[in-house]
Structure formats: C-alpha cells, structure tokens
Amino acid sequence: MNKHKLFGLQLYFSTYVMIVVVILFTSCRKFIEVDSPANSINEGNVYTNDATAASVVTGIYQTMSRENSDEFNATGKLANIYTGLGLSADELILFDINSMSLNPYYTNDLAATSAPGYWRNIYNTIYIANAVMEGIESSTSLTPAVKKQLLGEAKFLRAFNYFYLVNLYGDVPLALSTDYTVNTALPRFSEQQVYDQIIRDLEEAKTLLSSQYLQGDAMTAYANGAEERVRPTNWSATALLARVLLYTKDYANAEKAATEVINQTSLYNLETLDNAFLKNNREAIWQLQPVNNGIYANTGEAKFFILPEAGPGSANPVYLREELVNSFETGDLRKIHWVGQVPVGNIVYHYPYKYKIGLVNAESTEYTTILRLAELYLIRAEARTYQGNLNGAVEDLNIIRNRAGLPNIIAASQSALIDIISHERRVELFTEWGHRWLDLKRTGEADWELGIVKGANWQTTDQLYPIPDEELRKSPDLQQNPGY
C-alpha cells in the first residue's frame, strides 16, 4: 500500500477506496443499487470496470452524507459547515458555551493549535477527486459515457471543495494531482488563481456531465421524472459556476449562467416553502441522499437544529439569533414555515425549521439540499443590479418575494436594490451552507455587522480561519493567516 502525503496530511488511498466501496455495496438505497465486485478494490484495478469506478465517486457523496449527520456538526466536515459558519456569522447562538468544538466558532476565537478542521477534510476530498481524475483518464476499459460523466463529477467536486477552501482560508495551495513531491512543496496560491482553477473545472464539468440525473451506474437516466437529484448534472456545474462568477464580480457571465439554469423549466421550478427541502423536489439542483438507516434516516440539519420541548441543551446546543428572527418582514411566510419555536419558561427559543423530520425511524423524506433554484434568482438579481438592469433585478426579487407571500417591490436605486438583495439572501438562505458568513465577507459588511453583534470578540482578521499549526510545521512553504 502506498502512503501519500498532502501538506503534512497522510492519506491511505487504497484503504479509502476499499472503505467507500464497502459502504456503497452494503447500502440498500436505490441510488446505489449496483452489483458487488468479486474482489477487494485497490488502487491498481479500481478503474478497470464501470461499476467500481462509479463506486469511488459515489463513495465521496456517501461520506459527505455521513458527515452531514455527525454529532455537533462543527468538527471540520464540509457537509455540516452550516453550523460552524452560522455560529461564526450572526445566525446562531450557542447555548452550550462549554462545547469545545463549537465555542471557538461562536466566539470567533479559533486557534491554529486546534484540530485540523475543515482544512484537512476538504483537502482529503480534493485528493480523492484528483486520484479519480488520474485513474479515469488513464483507463482504457471504461465505457466512454461513464468515463465522461465520472470525470465531470470529479472536476465538479474539486471545484466545490476549492470554493469553500478559498473562502475559509484565502490564499491556499492549489493541488491538482496526487504527486507527493509536487504537493508537499506547494506554496499558497492567490485567491484569484484558485478561482481561475475553479472556473476552469466547472466549465469543463459542464461539457462532461449529463444534462439528466443519472442512477448509481453513472450511465442510466431515471425514467418518468422519478430522478434522484444526487449525481451532479451539467446544470449543477452551471449553478455553482454562476455563484463563483458572482463572487468574482463577473456579473455578465454570472447572469448568463444563472439564466441557463432558470430556463430549464422542464427540470426546475420553485416549490412551495414546505416542499423546498423534500427529496428530489423540483427546486433542488443538487442534494445529498441520507445513507444511514434507523433514527438518522433523514438530514443532519433536522437532527441538529430542531429543538425538543425542553429547549436547547447538549444534544441541540444552538438556536437562532433574535436579530435574524426580527429581520423578517411582517407577513413573510418564510418566518412561519422555516422558523420553529419552543417556549421554555419566559423564554422563546427559535430554531431553523427548513428540514422538518428529525429523529424518526422512517424512510427518508428529506435530502440535504446543496444547490437550489432560489439562489439562482438571487444571483441573477444581484448580477443584473450591478450591470444597471434594475427592472430585471426587481423581476427576479419579486419571484422570490411572491413565493414568500410578500408584495412586489418597485425599481429603486442601485444601492437600494443591493440592500434589498442582501436582506433577501439573509432570510432566504439562512443556515444553508454558510451563505450568510460568505456574503458578509464578500460584500465587505463583516466588520460592520459582526462588530455590532460580536462586540469585543470580533477582529477583522477573524474573516479567515487559521491554517492548522501541524500543517505549517510539516510544510515550511506555508504561511499562517494574519491574527493567528
């Protein structure tokens, strides 16, 4: 077995492949119903047939899904980043201040000496994506359609993970292969260089991925609209590309990409508020399918966020900030449908209620939603605003507002529309994949907004997380972020 290192990170690839394949073939869920391989999977033969190659990529999704259900949800796993970033921003309050894993996020007092956190886990997935690309590109025995799809999925996953890495840490090493000698000597690349690579990956993924949702074999489309929206499509890549282009202020192309997805009305439409997070609903562009059986058969968000009658405690240690709850306009149905409450004595605790099925021993009815159509309308509204198309921006905003039971707005000044978009993003995307934290940072509002709610705990250098000390010790070319 070959040992591979990535910035001091030791990862046994063959063991990982065997683990994800075992997970894959012991699950009973229909997305992953394929025949079990006859022999153990190893690095040398994993890409010699379609089923085992598809299983490696499927294993990445399954790992993300399992991480989504991890206890306390801020231990550095990308799939439960909604908690860590929600606490870092102004969305969540930590009830259990003795939580060693959550309190540093809540107080914006992360230490470089703490656990490796997101850095290590994100690079783990990037490494696997690189290995998949290398294995697929060198394979001569895969079905061309499967080879194309899996290569597109690997590029999409690498882009998705680098998007979060660059937003959490700023300049980061840009590892594009599994070559140990190259990776251990990589310096930090500028944010622009990382974004350029993300865009390249997503543009290539668009040309490789199917326009239809595919089954576990990465080849067969679902029939009669019964698709599982779990394998990314070219529309998933286009949706993420629209977000990235907005972040990099390429507004014309961000609008173009968002429009491409919005126009796919045979696949996508806004759902009612209560249906927006159900599995395979028509608003969903990319979801994670729960893989655990029994009481954890639904999402980690519901398990973690829904408060019991007794209120927050060690098992459910967070609740919504009043600043967020009070920011909803009168009559906003999102507050009614997406915010739950529990009275305990004289205190009313509010909690995210987008996912409604927590600890139930029942078939999954909800999937963790990573990309959904509402975000694309908000992306296009912002892109149009910055290009001076205020009427077009208002049209997009009113589509989102009308779904929430709110009246139309009228065209205002550019600055006024930007404020409205910021508000709509806050109340539409709260506690979803760190949107609020990322929005505050990219719009330059973090110091103002968080300085108010965090007080003396907040420093401008808190906008970037620290690189773990152990990674710095093992990779002398890396430099720590300011303030740590």
Short mmCIF file of C-alpha atoms in Angstrom, two decimals, residues 100-271:
data_model
loop_
_atom_site.label_atom_id
_atom_site.label_comp_id
_atom_site.label_asym_id
_atom_site.label_seq_id
_atom_site.Cartn_x
_atom_site.Cartn_y
_atom_site.Cartn_z
CA MET A 100 -15.13 22.75 22.95
CA SER A 101 -15.91 22.04 19.31
CA LEU A 102 -18.48 24.82 18.82
CA ASN A 103 -17.47 27.67 21.12
CA PRO A 104 -14.40 28.76 19.09
CA TYR A 105 -16.67 29.36 16.09
CA TYR A 106 -19.23 31.22 18.16
CA THR A 107 -16.66 33.48 19.83
CA ASN A 108 -14.60 33.84 16.63
CA ASP A 109 -11.63 32.59 18.63
CA LEU A 110 -10.35 29.72 16.54
CA ALA A 111 -6.80 28.67 17.33
CA ALA A 112 -4.20 27.34 14.93
CA THR A 113 -3.34 24.75 17.56
CA SER A 114 -6.83 23.25 17.48
CA ALA A 115 -7.99 20.30 15.39
CA PRO A 116 -7.23 20.39 11.65
CA GLY A 117 -10.89 21.06 10.93
CA TYR A 118 -12.13 22.00 7.50
CA TRP A 119 -8.64 22.31 6.02
CA ARG A 120 -7.78 18.65 6.32
CA ASN A 121 -11.19 17.28 5.41
CA ILE A 122 -11.57 19.46 2.35
CA TYR A 123 -8.11 18.54 1.11
CA ASN A 124 -8.97 14.88 1.69
CA THR A 125 -11.81 15.19 -0.81
CA ILE A 126 -9.70 17.19 -3.25
CA TYR A 127 -7.05 14.49 -3.13
CA ILE A 128 -9.63 11.80 -3.89
CA ALA A 129 -11.04 13.88 -6.75
CA ASN A 130 -7.52 14.23 -8.18
CA ALA A 131 -6.96 10.50 -7.86
CA VAL A 132 -10.27 9.80 -9.61
CA MET A 133 -9.35 12.08 -12.48
CA GLU A 134 -5.95 10.46 -12.90
CA GLY A 135 -7.39 6.95 -12.73
CA ILE A 136 -10.20 7.67 -15.15
CA GLU A 137 -8.04 9.50 -17.67
CA SER A 138 -5.53 6.63 -17.75
CA SER A 139 -8.19 3.92 -18.01
CA THR A 140 -8.72 2.23 -21.36
CA SER A 141 -11.54 -0.09 -20.29
CA LEU A 142 -14.32 2.20 -19.05
CA THR A 143 -17.42 2.82 -21.12
CA PRO A 144 -16.94 6.23 -22.78
CA ALA A 145 -20.19 7.64 -21.36
CA VAL A 146 -19.28 6.55 -17.82
CA LYS A 147 -15.74 7.85 -18.19
CA LYS A 148 -17.04 11.24 -19.32
CA GLN A 149 -19.61 11.51 -16.52
CA LEU A 150 -17.26 10.48 -13.71
CA LEU A 151 -14.54 12.82 -14.92
CA GLY A 152 -17.09 15.64 -14.89
CA GLU A 153 -18.22 14.72 -11.38
CA ALA A 154 -14.64 14.70 -10.11
CA LYS A 155 -13.96 18.13 -11.58
CA PHE A 156 -17.21 19.43 -10.13
CA LEU A 157 -16.37 18.06 -6.67
CA ARG A 158 -12.87 19.52 -6.77
CA ALA A 159 -14.30 22.93 -7.71
CA PHE A 160 -16.94 22.74 -4.97
CA ASN A 161 -14.35 21.96 -2.33
CA TYR A 162 -11.89 24.62 -3.51
CA PHE A 163 -14.73 27.16 -3.42
CA TYR A 164 -15.10 26.62 0.31
CA LEU A 165 -11.37 26.31 0.92
CA VAL A 166 -10.56 29.67 -0.68
CA ASN A 167 -13.45 31.36 1.12
CA LEU A 168 -12.45 29.99 4.53
CA TYR A 169 -8.68 30.43 4.28
CA GLY A 170 -7.94 32.90 1.48
CA ASP A 171 -4.80 32.02 -0.48
CA VAL A 172 -4.34 28.24 -0.41
CA PRO A 173 -2.11 25.58 -2.01
CA LEU A 174 -3.57 24.53 -5.34
CA ALA A 175 -3.11 20.76 -5.57
CA LEU A 176 -4.14 19.39 -8.96
CA SER A 177 -2.56 15.96 -8.81
CA THR A 178 -1.67 13.18 -6.37
CA ASP A 179 2.07 13.73 -6.90
CA TYR A 180 3.62 13.74 -3.43
CA THR A 181 6.80 15.53 -4.46
CA VAL A 182 4.83 18.34 -6.06
CA ASN A 183 2.15 18.71 -3.40
CA THR A 184 4.44 18.87 -0.38
CA ALA A 185 6.30 21.84 -1.89
CA LEU A 186 3.27 23.87 -2.97
CA PRO A 187 3.07 27.48 -1.76
CA ARG A 188 -0.17 29.37 -1.22
CA PHE A 189 -1.74 30.48 -4.49
CA SER A 190 -3.64 33.77 -4.65
CA GLU A 191 -7.41 33.75 -4.33
CA GLN A 192 -7.66 34.83 -7.97
CA GLN A 193 -5.54 31.89 -9.11
CA VAL A 194 -7.70 29.49 -7.12
CA TYR A 195 -10.90 30.99 -8.51
CA ASP A 196 -9.46 30.73 -12.04
CA GLN A 197 -8.96 27.00 -11.49
CA ILE A 198 -12.45 26.61 -10.01
CA ILE A 199 -13.92 28.26 -13.09
CA ARG A 200 -11.86 26.04 -15.42
CA ASP A 201 -13.01 22.93 -13.59
CA LEU A 202 -16.66 23.96 -13.71
CA GLU A 203 -16.56 24.95 -17.36
CA GLU A 204 -15.02 21.59 -18.21
CA ALA A 205 -17.52 19.80 -15.96
CA LYS A 206 -20.37 21.47 -17.86
CA THR A 207 -19.19 19.84 -21.08
CA LEU A 208 -18.69 16.43 -19.47
CA LEU A 209 -21.70 15.98 -17.20
CA SER A 210 -25.04 14.69 -18.38
CA SER A 211 -27.99 17.08 -18.62
CA GLN A 212 -30.09 14.38 -16.94
CA TYR A 213 -29.85 12.98 -13.43
CA LEU A 214 -28.19 9.57 -13.61
CA GLN A 215 -28.53 6.47 -11.47
CA GLY A 216 -25.79 4.81 -9.45
CA ASP A 217 -24.14 3.34 -12.52
CA ALA A 218 -23.40 6.89 -13.77
CA MET A 219 -24.88 5.95 -17.11
CA THR A 220 -28.62 5.25 -16.89
CA ALA A 221 -31.08 8.14 -16.69
CA TYR A 222 -34.15 7.92 -14.48
CA ALA A 223 -37.49 7.40 -16.20
CA ASN A 224 -40.73 9.32 -15.87
CA GLY A 225 -39.45 12.12 -13.67
CA ALA A 226 -38.50 9.80 -10.81
CA GLU A 227 -34.92 11.05 -10.60
CA GLU A 228 -32.74 11.16 -7.53
CA ARG A 229 -31.04 14.56 -7.70
CA VAL A 230 -27.84 13.30 -6.18
CA ARG A 231 -25.37 12.84 -9.02
CA PRO A 232 -24.42 16.31 -10.30
CA THR A 233 -25.54 17.29 -13.80
CA ASN A 234 -24.22 19.95 -16.13
CA TRP A 235 -26.89 22.20 -14.60
CA SER A 236 -25.35 21.61 -11.15
CA ALA A 237 -22.00 22.74 -12.53
CA THR A 238 -23.64 25.73 -14.19
CA ALA A 239 -25.38 26.72 -10.94
CA LEU A 240 -22.14 26.60 -8.95
CA LEU A 241 -20.38 28.46 -11.76
CA ALA A 242 -22.99 31.24 -11.53
CA ARG A 243 -22.20 31.59 -7.82
CA VAL A 244 -18.45 31.67 -8.42
CA LEU A 245 -18.79 34.26 -11.19
CA LEU A 246 -20.88 36.44 -8.87
CA TYR A 247 -18.22 36.17 -6.17
CA THR A 248 -15.53 37.17 -8.68
CA LYS A 249 -17.69 40.08 -9.91
CA ASP A 250 -18.02 38.77 -13.46
CA TYR A 251 -21.61 39.92 -13.47
CA ALA A 252 -22.41 39.45 -17.15
CA ASN A 253 -21.37 35.81 -17.12
CA ALA A 254 -22.93 35.22 -13.69
CA GLU A 255 -26.25 36.39 -15.12
CA LYS A 256 -25.78 34.22 -18.19
CA ALA A 257 -25.04 31.09 -16.15
CA ALA A 258 -27.93 31.69 -13.75
CA THR A 259 -30.29 32.20 -16.67
CA GLU A 260 -29.20 28.93 -18.27
CA VAL A 261 -30.36 27.05 -15.17
CA ILE A 262 -33.51 29.11 -14.58
CA ASN A 263 -34.59 28.44 -18.16
CA GLN A 264 -34.59 24.67 -17.61
CA THR A 265 -38.25 24.74 -16.65
CA SER A 266 -38.76 21.09 -17.52
CA LEU A 267 -36.44 20.24 -14.62
CA TYR A 268 -36.61 23.18 -12.21
CA ASN A 269 -39.31 25.32 -10.64
CA LEU A 270 -39.73 26.99 -7.28
CA GLU A 271 -41.59 24.77 -4.84
#
